[in-house]
C-alpha cells in the first residue's frame, strides 16, 4: 500500500530538517565544552592569578540554557524524551495509534504556546537592550534561541506524529 | 478584592511582620473590601529580580520592589544609590525622601504604583573572615572576598582586592571550604546564614546604602479600586513607613547583634581605619559615576539629584 | 478550587497518558492552569523556564553527565567494574552495593540528588547491565542511592531550609549525616535480602580469582581514586565550589581517560555530544515541571491545603502525619526544591509551634522531598535515570523498582520521629 501523501511529505521534511537539528545539537555540545573550559579557567585564575573571572556564573548559566535549546529539536526528532507509556501500552493497537497522533498534536500546541509567549518576552529584552548584571553581556541574542528552538521542536513533534514508526 | 502580595523575604524577618501588619491595616481601613494575602519566603515562586515583568502584567496585585534586585532590568533604578554612595547613616537618612520621589517617577513608566515605602534598618557592612583577623585594606588584599553585587566587584577591584560574587546558597560552603576567605555582610543579618559558624573575625567597613523597599501595586489592580480604597491602602502603607523610618534603636541593635555573634565565638575587631574607609568610599564614588553613566537614560540625572541632596 | 483540580488532574492524565514527552505534558498542564485558573498569567512561564535553566547550581548536571560519558567511552568504567566485581562476588547483590556506596560518597560532594543520580547513573548503568544485572534493579538502587545526595552534607535543601527559617546550617548539616548513613545501610541491607531471595537479579561470576589477584585489581584503581580525590579534595580544600568541582572533575576525567584509558579526541567529542543529548531530555522534564510548579505555587494551592491542616486543631502527632501525607501526595507532582519553598512558610511555624525541633524538622522535610524525587510522574531522579537507560527502562518500571527505597525513606521518617536523637545527637554534641 502506498503511503499517504502526508506521511511522504513528513519523511521528506525530516530529511531536510535532520541536518539542521544535528548542526544545532553540535553547537550545543560546543556550549557544553565551553562550560567545562570556562570553569577550569576560572578556578585557575582564582588560584594562580588571584583574579577570578567575575562573569563565570552568568556565562555558564547562559551556555547551559543555550545548550538545552540547541539540542531540544534533535532530541524530539529522535524521540529521546522521557514518556509515560503505561496507558498507551494498555490500549488496543488502533486506538493507541490514534492517541500517539494526539500526543504529537499536544506537543505542537505546547511549543507553539511557548513560542507565542516568548515573543513579547524577547521584545522586552530587545527594546531595552537588557544586559546581564555583572558581565554586562547583551541578553537578547541568547534569548532568541528560545523561539527558534520552539519552532523547530514543534516541527519535530509534527514529523514524529506523521511518521509513526 | 482579594489581593496577593509577593514577599521574597523569610517569614521570620521583621520586614515580613511589617507586611502582615500592613495587610491587617488594609483589611480594617477598607472594612474588608480589600483583603491582602501576604506570601512570605518567595513561596509564590516569583523571583525578586523579575518584579518589573510579573507585577505590571498582574501575576499578583502587589509585590516588594527593591532597586538592588533590578540591576539587569532597570539599571537606572539600581544606580540611584550603590554600596558606598553614602558615608554615614545620617547621609542615608538625608537622601531617603529624594529616593522615594525618583522611584515614584521611574516606576510609573514600568506600570507599578508605589503604594508606599518600607525603610530598611540601618545596616553596617562588616568584613567577616576566617582564619586570620583582617582589619586593614592591606590585609584584605591578600584574601579572596565574597561580595553580593556587581558594583562591589568594581569598587573592591579598584582597591586591589580580589572580589567575586558568590550566591547566597553557596556562601556557607564556600567559606567553610575556603573558596573565599572573607565576605561582606551586615552583622545584623549574619545569623540568617549562620555566618558565625564559618568565620572567626569581623571588622566594620562602611554603612550599607540601604535603599527603601517599595510596596508596589500593579497599575491595573490599582485602577480597579475606588478612591476610598486607594486612600486606605496609602494610609496603611504610610504607617509602614512611619514604623520603619525610625532609627533610635539602630546603634543598639547593631551592638546587640555584634554581642550575640561574639557570644557565639566570633571576634569583632576594631573597625577599618579612617584612611581605609575613606579610600573605600572614594573608590565607590568612582564606581557610582561609571555605573550611572553606563546605565544611561535618567540614571546620571538621578545621581546628580542624590549628590545635590547630599550637598556634594 | 474545583476548576483548578479538574484542569490539573485532567490535563496531566490526558497529556502524560497520551505518551507525549513528559516535559511537554507537564508544561502544557501548567500553561492551561495559568490560562484558565490564574487569570491568564501564562507570561510567568517563560521567565520561570529561563530562570531554572540559568541557575548555576543546575549546571552541575550536564557536567556530571559529560563526566560519566567520558568514563564510559574511554574504557575507564569498564576497568573499574572489572576490578571491583570480584570483591563483591560472594555478597548477594554484588555490584549493586557499590551503587549505594558511591552515591553516599558522591553525596558528600554534591548538594543535589539529581546530580548524584546523573553522575553515578551514567557510569554505573551501562557497565552493570553489560555484566548481566537486572536493568530495573540497577535503576532502583541508583534512584534510591541518589536521594542520599540531599541528606549527606553539603545539601542544597538544608541550605535553603536554613536560610528561610534562620536555623543553623552547620547543625542542619550535622543532623543530616547520621540519617543519611543510616539510609545507605538500610538500602544495602535491602539489596542483600532481595538478591538472596532472587539471586538472578545479580549475575554469578564464573570463578573466584585468588585474593592476591583481587587486591592487585583494586590497587590498580589508583587513577580512579585520584579522580575521586581530585573532586572531593578540590571542594574540601577550598579549591572549588561544589558546582565548580563538577567542571574540575570533567577535566580530571579527560586526563585520566587519556593516560589510563583509551580516550581519543573523537571519543571525547562523541561523549560530549551524547551527554548533551541526554541533558536535553532531562532538562525538558525539568522545565515542564518548573512551569507546572510555577502555576500551582502562583495559585497558593499547597499553602491553602496546609492552612486547612493548621486550622484543624489536631494533636502534634496527627498534624505531623497529615503533613507527611500532604508531602507524599504533592511530591508526586512537584520536584523537591520548589515544593519546599512553597510549603516551608506554613509548615515550619506550624510544626515548630507544636513543639517539634527546627533542626530535626529540616531533616524530616529533606527526607520528604527526597521521596518526592522518586515518585512518578514528576520524580526528577527517575526521569534522569530513564534518560540514562535511553528509555530501556520505562518511567513506570523505574518507579516500581524504586518502591522499596521509597518505603525505606518513609520508614526513616517514622524512626526519626520515634528517635529524634538519631538526627540531633551529633549537632548537640559538636556544636
Ligand atoms: Na550532599
Ligand atoms: Na515526585
Short mmCIF file of N, CA, C and O in Angstrom, two decimals, chain B residues 4 8-14 37 39-47 49-50 53-61 72-73 144 164 166-174 176-180 189 191-198, chain C residues 38-39 41 43-44 47-48 50-51 56-57 154-156 159-160 162-171 173 234-244 293-294 297-300 303 310 338-339 341-346 349 431:
data_model
loop_
_atom_site.label_atom_id
_atom_site.label_comp_id
_atom_site.label_asym_id
_atom_site.label_seq_id
_atom_site.Cartn_x
_atom_site.Cartn_y
_atom_site.Cartn_z
N UNK B 4 -3.01 39.27 46.20
CA UNK B 4 -1.84 38.53 46.66
C UNK B 4 -0.65 39.49 46.72
O UNK B 4 -0.50 40.36 45.86
N UNK B 8 9.60 38.20 49.05
CA UNK B 8 10.70 37.24 48.93
C UNK B 8 11.44 37.02 50.22
O UNK B 8 12.23 36.08 50.33
N UNK B 9 11.21 37.85 51.23
CA UNK B 9 11.96 37.73 52.49
C UNK B 9 11.38 36.61 53.35
O UNK B 9 10.18 36.36 53.31
N UNK B 10 12.25 35.94 54.12
CA UNK B 10 11.76 34.88 55.00
C UNK B 10 10.72 35.41 55.99
O UNK B 10 10.76 36.59 56.37
N UNK B 11 9.83 34.52 56.41
CA UNK B 11 8.74 34.92 57.29
C UNK B 11 9.24 35.49 58.62
O UNK B 11 8.62 36.38 59.19
N UNK B 12 10.39 34.98 59.09
CA UNK B 12 10.86 35.40 60.40
C UNK B 12 11.40 36.83 60.47
O UNK B 12 11.57 37.38 61.55
N UNK B 13 11.69 37.44 59.32
CA UNK B 13 12.27 38.79 59.32
C UNK B 13 11.27 39.83 59.78
O UNK B 13 10.07 39.74 59.53
N UNK B 14 11.78 40.88 60.42
CA UNK B 14 10.89 41.92 60.94
C UNK B 14 10.14 42.61 59.78
O UNK B 14 9.00 43.02 59.93
N UNK B 37 -3.37 38.99 50.92
CA UNK B 37 -2.76 37.78 51.44
C UNK B 37 -1.26 37.88 51.16
O UNK B 37 -0.84 37.88 50.01
N UNK B 39 2.37 36.46 50.90
CA UNK B 39 3.09 35.18 50.77
C UNK B 39 4.57 35.44 51.02
O UNK B 39 5.24 36.11 50.25
N UNK B 40 5.06 34.88 52.13
CA UNK B 40 6.45 35.12 52.54
C UNK B 40 7.39 34.11 51.90
O UNK B 40 6.97 33.08 51.38
N UNK B 41 8.69 34.40 52.03
CA UNK B 41 9.72 33.43 51.66
C UNK B 41 9.72 33.06 50.19
O UNK B 41 10.21 31.99 49.83
N UNK B 42 9.18 33.92 49.33
CA UNK B 42 9.17 33.61 47.89
C UNK B 42 8.34 32.40 47.54
O UNK B 42 8.58 31.75 46.53
N UNK B 43 7.32 32.10 48.37
CA UNK B 43 6.60 30.84 48.18
C UNK B 43 5.69 30.85 46.95
O UNK B 43 5.13 29.83 46.59
N UNK B 44 5.52 32.01 46.31
CA UNK B 44 4.78 32.02 45.04
C UNK B 44 5.70 31.69 43.86
O UNK B 44 5.25 31.64 42.72
N UNK B 45 6.98 31.49 44.18
CA UNK B 45 7.96 31.16 43.15
C UNK B 45 8.23 32.29 42.15
O UNK B 45 8.76 32.05 41.07
N UNK B 46 7.80 33.52 42.48
CA UNK B 46 8.12 34.66 41.62
C UNK B 46 9.46 35.23 42.09
O UNK B 46 9.68 35.38 43.28
N UNK B 47 10.34 35.51 41.14
CA UNK B 47 11.68 35.97 41.52
C UNK B 47 11.71 37.49 41.71
O UNK B 47 11.14 38.24 40.93
N UNK B 49 14.06 39.43 41.13
CA UNK B 49 14.75 40.09 40.01
C UNK B 49 13.81 40.33 38.83
O UNK B 49 14.10 41.13 37.96
N UNK B 50 12.69 39.59 38.79
CA UNK B 50 11.76 39.70 37.67
C UNK B 50 10.57 40.60 37.98
O UNK B 50 9.60 40.62 37.21
N UNK B 53 8.66 42.55 35.52
CA UNK B 53 7.99 41.75 34.48
C UNK B 53 6.63 41.28 34.98
O UNK B 53 5.61 41.49 34.34
N UNK B 54 6.63 40.61 36.17
CA UNK B 54 5.37 40.00 36.60
C UNK B 54 4.41 40.96 37.29
O UNK B 54 3.20 40.75 37.24
N UNK B 55 4.93 42.01 37.92
CA UNK B 55 4.00 42.88 38.65
C UNK B 55 3.14 43.75 37.71
O UNK B 55 1.91 43.77 37.85
N UNK B 56 3.74 44.45 36.74
CA UNK B 56 2.89 45.24 35.84
C UNK B 56 1.90 44.38 35.05
O UNK B 56 0.79 44.81 34.78
N UNK B 57 2.30 43.14 34.72
CA UNK B 57 1.40 42.28 33.96
C UNK B 57 0.35 41.63 34.85
O UNK B 57 -0.52 40.91 34.35
N UNK B 58 0.46 41.83 36.16
CA UNK B 58 -0.61 41.40 37.05
C UNK B 58 -0.61 39.94 37.43
O UNK B 58 -1.67 39.37 37.68
N UNK B 59 0.60 39.30 37.50
CA UNK B 59 0.63 37.91 38.00
C UNK B 59 0.09 37.88 39.43
O UNK B 59 -0.64 36.98 39.81
N UNK B 60 0.47 38.87 40.22
CA UNK B 60 -0.14 39.13 41.52
C UNK B 60 -0.38 40.64 41.59
O UNK B 60 0.12 41.39 40.75
N UNK B 61 -1.14 41.09 42.59
CA UNK B 61 -1.50 42.50 42.64
C UNK B 61 -0.43 43.36 43.31
O UNK B 61 -0.27 44.53 42.98
N UNK B 72 19.64 44.23 36.32
CA UNK B 72 19.52 43.74 34.95
C UNK B 72 18.41 44.47 34.19
O UNK B 72 18.64 45.01 33.11
N UNK B 73 17.20 44.51 34.77
CA UNK B 73 16.05 45.03 34.02
C UNK B 73 15.92 46.54 34.08
O UNK B 73 15.45 47.16 33.14
N UNK B 144 40.62 36.33 49.47
CA UNK B 144 39.57 36.27 48.46
C UNK B 144 38.26 36.67 49.13
O UNK B 144 37.85 36.08 50.13
N UNK B 164 34.66 38.57 44.41
CA UNK B 164 33.80 37.82 43.48
C UNK B 164 32.43 37.65 44.10
O UNK B 164 32.27 37.64 45.32
N UNK B 166 29.44 35.47 45.11
CA UNK B 166 29.07 34.09 45.42
C UNK B 166 27.62 34.14 45.86
O UNK B 166 27.24 34.96 46.69
N UNK B 167 26.81 33.26 45.28
CA UNK B 167 25.38 33.26 45.59
C UNK B 167 25.12 32.95 47.05
O UNK B 167 25.93 32.31 47.72
N UNK B 168 23.98 33.43 47.54
CA UNK B 168 23.60 33.26 48.94
C UNK B 168 23.62 31.77 49.34
O UNK B 168 24.06 31.43 50.43
N UNK B 169 23.17 30.89 48.43
CA UNK B 169 23.09 29.48 48.81
C UNK B 169 24.45 28.80 48.77
O UNK B 169 24.62 27.73 49.33
N UNK B 170 25.42 29.40 48.11
CA UNK B 170 26.73 28.76 48.05
C UNK B 170 27.71 29.35 49.07
O UNK B 170 28.79 28.81 49.27
N UNK B 171 27.31 30.47 49.70
CA UNK B 171 28.26 31.20 50.53
C UNK B 171 28.77 30.39 51.71
O UNK B 171 29.97 30.37 51.99
N UNK B 172 27.85 29.71 52.42
CA UNK B 172 28.24 28.98 53.61
C UNK B 172 29.33 27.96 53.30
O UNK B 172 30.38 27.92 53.93
N UNK B 173 29.07 27.14 52.27
CA UNK B 173 30.04 26.10 51.90
C UNK B 173 31.31 26.74 51.35
O UNK B 173 32.42 26.26 51.63
N UNK B 174 31.17 27.84 50.59
CA UNK B 174 32.35 28.49 50.02
C UNK B 174 33.28 29.00 51.12
O UNK B 174 34.51 28.89 51.02
N UNK B 176 33.27 27.82 54.30
CA UNK B 176 33.67 26.66 55.08
C UNK B 176 34.89 25.99 54.45
O UNK B 176 35.83 25.63 55.14
N UNK B 177 34.85 25.84 53.13
CA UNK B 177 35.93 25.12 52.46
C UNK B 177 37.06 26.04 52.04
O UNK B 177 38.13 25.56 51.68
N UNK B 178 36.86 27.36 52.07
CA UNK B 178 37.93 28.27 51.73
C UNK B 178 37.97 28.72 50.28
O UNK B 178 38.98 29.23 49.83
N UNK B 179 36.87 28.52 49.54
CA UNK B 179 36.80 29.09 48.19
C UNK B 179 36.96 30.61 48.30
O UNK B 179 37.62 31.24 47.49
N UNK B 180 36.31 31.18 49.30
CA UNK B 180 36.59 32.57 49.65
C UNK B 180 37.02 32.60 51.12
O UNK B 180 36.68 31.71 51.89
N UNK B 189 22.30 40.80 60.05
CA UNK B 189 21.68 39.66 59.37
C UNK B 189 22.59 38.44 59.30
O UNK B 189 22.24 37.43 58.69
N UNK B 191 23.35 36.15 61.30
CA UNK B 191 22.85 34.88 61.84
C UNK B 191 21.95 34.14 60.84
O UNK B 191 21.82 32.93 60.91
N UNK B 192 21.34 34.88 59.89
CA UNK B 192 20.39 34.22 59.00
C UNK B 192 21.08 33.19 58.13
O UNK B 192 20.45 32.23 57.69
N UNK B 193 22.37 33.37 57.83
CA UNK B 193 23.05 32.34 57.05
C UNK B 193 24.15 31.68 57.88
O UNK B 193 25.09 31.12 57.35
N UNK B 194 24.01 31.75 59.19
CA UNK B 194 24.94 31.08 60.12
C UNK B 194 26.39 31.47 59.85
O UNK B 194 27.29 30.63 59.89
N UNK B 195 26.60 32.76 59.60
CA UNK B 195 27.94 33.22 59.23
C UNK B 195 28.97 32.98 60.33
O UNK B 195 30.14 32.70 60.06
N UNK B 196 28.53 33.06 61.59
CA UNK B 196 29.46 32.88 62.70
C UNK B 196 30.04 31.47 62.75
O UNK B 196 31.08 31.25 63.37
N UNK B 197 29.39 30.53 62.08
CA UNK B 197 29.90 29.16 62.10
C UNK B 197 31.09 28.97 61.16
O UNK B 197 31.85 28.02 61.31
N UNK B 198 31.19 29.84 60.17
CA UNK B 198 32.24 29.64 59.16
C UNK B 198 33.24 30.79 59.10
O UNK B 198 34.12 30.79 58.24
N UNK C 38 -5.49 30.96 36.72
CA UNK C 38 -4.68 32.03 37.33
C UNK C 38 -4.82 33.34 36.54
O UNK C 38 -3.82 34.04 36.34
N UNK C 39 -6.00 33.66 36.10
CA UNK C 39 -6.26 34.93 35.40
C UNK C 39 -5.37 35.15 34.18
O UNK C 39 -4.97 36.27 33.89
N UNK C 41 -2.27 34.35 33.59
CA UNK C 41 -0.90 34.80 33.83
C UNK C 41 0.12 33.85 33.19
O UNK C 41 1.14 33.52 33.80
N UNK C 43 2.29 34.40 31.09
CA UNK C 43 3.59 35.02 30.81
C UNK C 43 4.66 34.63 31.83
O UNK C 43 5.84 34.68 31.52
N UNK C 44 4.26 34.24 33.05
CA UNK C 44 5.27 33.89 34.05
C UNK C 44 6.03 32.61 33.67
O UNK C 44 7.13 32.37 34.17
N UNK C 47 9.62 33.29 32.00
CA UNK C 47 10.65 33.68 32.97
C UNK C 47 11.04 32.50 33.85
O UNK C 47 12.21 32.34 34.20
N UNK C 48 10.05 31.68 34.21
CA UNK C 48 10.35 30.53 35.07
C UNK C 48 11.30 29.56 34.36
O UNK C 48 12.25 29.07 34.95
N UNK C 50 13.37 30.29 31.89
CA UNK C 50 14.67 30.96 31.76
C UNK C 50 15.46 30.89 33.07
O UNK C 50 16.65 30.57 33.08
N UNK C 51 14.78 31.17 34.18
CA UNK C 51 15.46 31.19 35.47
C UNK C 51 16.01 29.82 35.86
O UNK C 51 17.12 29.72 36.36
N UNK C 56 22.95 28.47 38.32
CA UNK C 56 24.32 27.94 38.33
C UNK C 56 24.35 26.55 38.95
O UNK C 56 25.10 25.68 38.53
N UNK C 57 23.50 26.33 39.95
CA UNK C 57 23.52 25.05 40.64
C UNK C 57 23.10 23.91 39.73
O UNK C 57 23.56 22.79 39.86
N UNK C 154 27.42 18.36 51.72
CA UNK C 154 26.57 19.55 51.63
C UNK C 154 25.22 19.24 51.00
O UNK C 154 25.11 18.28 50.23
N UNK C 155 24.22 20.03 51.32
CA UNK C 155 22.88 19.74 50.85
C UNK C 155 22.18 21.03 50.47
O UNK C 155 22.04 21.93 51.28
N UNK C 156 21.73 21.08 49.23
CA UNK C 156 21.03 22.27 48.75
C UNK C 156 19.75 22.50 49.55
O UNK C 156 19.42 23.63 49.91
N UNK C 159 20.52 23.86 52.97
CA UNK C 159 20.98 25.25 52.87
C UNK C 159 19.79 26.19 52.73
O UNK C 159 19.71 27.22 53.40
N UNK C 160 18.85 25.83 51.85
CA UNK C 160 17.69 26.69 51.63
C UNK C 160 16.81 26.70 52.88
O UNK C 160 16.32 27.73 53.31
N UNK C 162 17.79 26.27 55.93
CA UNK C 162 18.46 27.08 56.94
C UNK C 162 18.29 28.57 56.70
O UNK C 162 18.04 29.34 57.62
N UNK C 163 18.41 28.98 55.42
CA UNK C 163 18.30 30.40 55.11
C UNK C 163 16.87 30.90 55.29
O UNK C 163 16.65 32.01 55.76
N UNK C 164 15.88 30.09 54.93
CA UNK C 164 14.49 30.54 55.02
C UNK C 164 13.96 30.53 56.45
O UNK C 164 13.05 31.26 56.78
N UNK C 165 14.53 29.69 57.30
CA UNK C 165 13.99 29.58 58.66
C UNK C 165 14.97 30.12 59.70
O UNK C 165 14.67 30.07 60.89
N UNK C 166 16.13 30.60 59.24
CA UNK C 166 17.14 31.15 60.14
C UNK C 166 17.58 30.15 61.19
O UNK C 166 17.76 30.48 62.34
N UNK C 167 17.73 28.89 60.77
CA UNK C 167 18.31 27.90 61.67
C UNK C 167 19.75 27.65 61.24
O UNK C 167 20.13 27.94 60.12
N UNK C 168 20.52 27.08 62.17
CA UNK C 168 21.96 26.92 61.94
C UNK C 168 22.23 25.90 60.82
O UNK C 168 21.81 24.74 60.91
N UNK C 169 22.94 26.36 59.79
CA UNK C 169 23.24 25.47 58.67
C UNK C 169 24.21 24.38 59.11
O UNK C 169 24.08 23.22 58.72
N UNK C 170 25.17 24.74 59.96
CA UNK C 170 26.12 23.75 60.46
C UNK C 170 25.41 22.62 61.20
O UNK C 170 25.70 21.44 61.01
N UNK C 171 24.45 22.99 62.06
CA UNK C 171 23.71 21.97 62.80
C UNK C 171 22.86 21.12 61.87
O UNK C 171 22.74 19.90 62.04
N UNK C 173 23.48 20.42 58.72
CA UNK C 173 24.38 19.51 58.00
C UNK C 173 24.74 18.31 58.88
O UNK C 173 24.69 17.16 58.46
N UNK C 234 39.15 18.99 45.83
CA UNK C 234 39.05 20.38 45.38
C UNK C 234 37.95 21.11 46.15
O UNK C 234 37.99 22.32 46.29
N UNK C 235 36.97 20.35 46.65
CA UNK C 235 35.95 21.01 47.45
C UNK C 235 36.43 21.20 48.88
O UNK C 235 36.39 22.31 49.42
N UNK C 236 36.90 20.10 49.50
CA UNK C 236 37.24 20.22 50.92
C UNK C 236 38.44 21.13 51.14
O UNK C 236 38.56 21.76 52.17
N UNK C 237 39.33 21.21 50.15
CA UNK C 237 40.48 22.10 50.31
C UNK C 237 40.18 23.52 49.85
O UNK C 237 41.06 24.37 49.81
N UNK C 238 38.95 23.76 49.44
CA UNK C 238 38.58 25.12 49.07
C UNK C 238 39.10 25.54 47.72
O UNK C 238 39.20 26.71 47.42
N UNK C 239 39.43 24.54 46.90
CA UNK C 239 39.92 24.88 45.58
C UNK C 239 38.78 25.31 44.67
O UNK C 239 38.92 26.19 43.83
N UNK C 240 37.64 24.70 44.88
CA UNK C 240 36.49 24.98 44.02
C UNK C 240 35.19 24.85 44.82
O UNK C 240 35.15 24.15 45.83
N UNK C 241 34.15 25.51 44.36
CA UNK C 241 32.84 25.31 44.96
C UNK C 241 32.29 23.97 44.48
O UNK C 241 32.77 23.43 43.48
N UNK C 242 31.27 23.44 45.16
CA UNK C 242 30.71 22.16 44.72
C UNK C 242 30.31 22.19 43.24
O UNK C 242 30.49 21.20 42.53
N UNK C 243 29.78 23.31 42.77
CA UNK C 243 29.39 23.38 41.36
C UNK C 243 30.62 23.36 40.46
O UNK C 243 30.65 22.65 39.46
N UNK C 244 31.62 24.13 40.84
CA UNK C 244 32.84 24.15 40.03
C UNK C 244 33.52 22.79 40.02
O UNK C 244 34.15 22.42 39.02
N UNK C 293 4.98 23.75 38.42
CA UNK C 293 5.16 24.22 39.80
C UNK C 293 4.88 25.71 39.91
O UNK C 293 4.27 26.17 40.87
N UNK C 294 5.29 26.47 38.89
CA UNK C 294 5.04 27.92 38.91
C UNK C 294 3.54 28.19 38.91
O UNK C 294 3.05 29.04 39.66
N UNK C 297 2.09 27.09 42.38
CA UNK C 297 2.50 27.93 43.50
C UNK C 297 1.89 29.33 43.39
O UNK C 297 1.58 29.95 44.40
N UNK C 298 1.70 29.80 42.16
CA UNK C 298 1.09 31.13 42.00
C UNK C 298 -0.34 31.15 42.54
O UNK C 298 -0.82 32.17 43.03
N UNK C 299 -1.00 30.00 42.46
CA UNK C 299 -2.36 29.92 43.00
C UNK C 299 -2.36 29.70 44.51
O UNK C 299 -3.40 29.79 45.15
N UNK C 300 -1.18 29.39 45.06
CA UNK C 300 -1.12 29.17 46.51
C UNK C 300 -1.84 27.92 46.95
O UNK C 300 -2.35 27.85 48.07
N UNK C 303 -0.26 26.04 49.98
CA UNK C 303 -0.47 26.86 51.17
C UNK C 303 -1.90 26.70 51.68
O UNK C 303 -2.13 26.57 52.88
N UNK C 310 -3.61 23.45 59.48
CA UNK C 310 -3.35 24.31 60.63
C UNK C 310 -4.64 24.60 61.40
O UNK C 310 -4.65 24.59 62.62
N UNK C 338 11.18 23.15 44.68
CA UNK C 338 10.07 24.11 44.56
C UNK C 338 8.98 23.76 45.56
O UNK C 338 8.31 24.65 46.10
N UNK C 339 8.81 22.48 45.81
CA UNK C 339 7.83 22.08 46.82
C UNK C 339 8.21 22.63 48.20
O UNK C 339 7.37 23.15 48.94
N UNK C 341 10.04 25.28 48.93
CA UNK C 341 9.88 26.72 49.02
C UNK C 341 8.41 27.10 49.16
O UNK C 341 8.05 28.01 49.90
N UNK C 342 7.54 26.36 48.45
CA UNK C 342 6.10 26.64 48.55
C UNK C 342 5.56 26.37 49.95
O UNK C 342 4.69 27.08 50.44
N UNK C 343 6.04 25.30 50.58
CA UNK C 343 5.38 24.84 51.80
C UNK C 343 6.01 25.35 53.09
O UNK C 343 5.31 25.48 54.09
N UNK C 344 7.32 25.66 53.06
CA UNK C 344 8.01 25.99 54.30
C UNK C 344 7.37 27.12 55.11
O UNK C 344 7.26 27.01 56.32
N UNK C 345 6.95 28.23 54.44
CA UNK C 345 6.42 29.33 55.25
C UNK C 345 5.22 28.92 56.11
O UNK C 345 4.92 29.59 57.09
N UNK C 346 4.55 27.82 55.78
CA UNK C 346 3.44 27.39 56.62
C UNK C 346 3.85 26.21 57.50
O UNK C 346 3.55 26.18 58.70
N UNK C 349 6.39 27.19 60.84
CA UNK C 349 5.77 27.69 62.07
C UNK C 349 4.74 26.71 62.64
O UNK C 349 4.61 26.60 63.86
N UNK C 431 28.20 21.04 68.47
CA UNK C 431 28.04 22.48 68.27
C UNK C 431 27.41 23.17 69.47
O UNK C 431 26.71 22.59 70.23
#
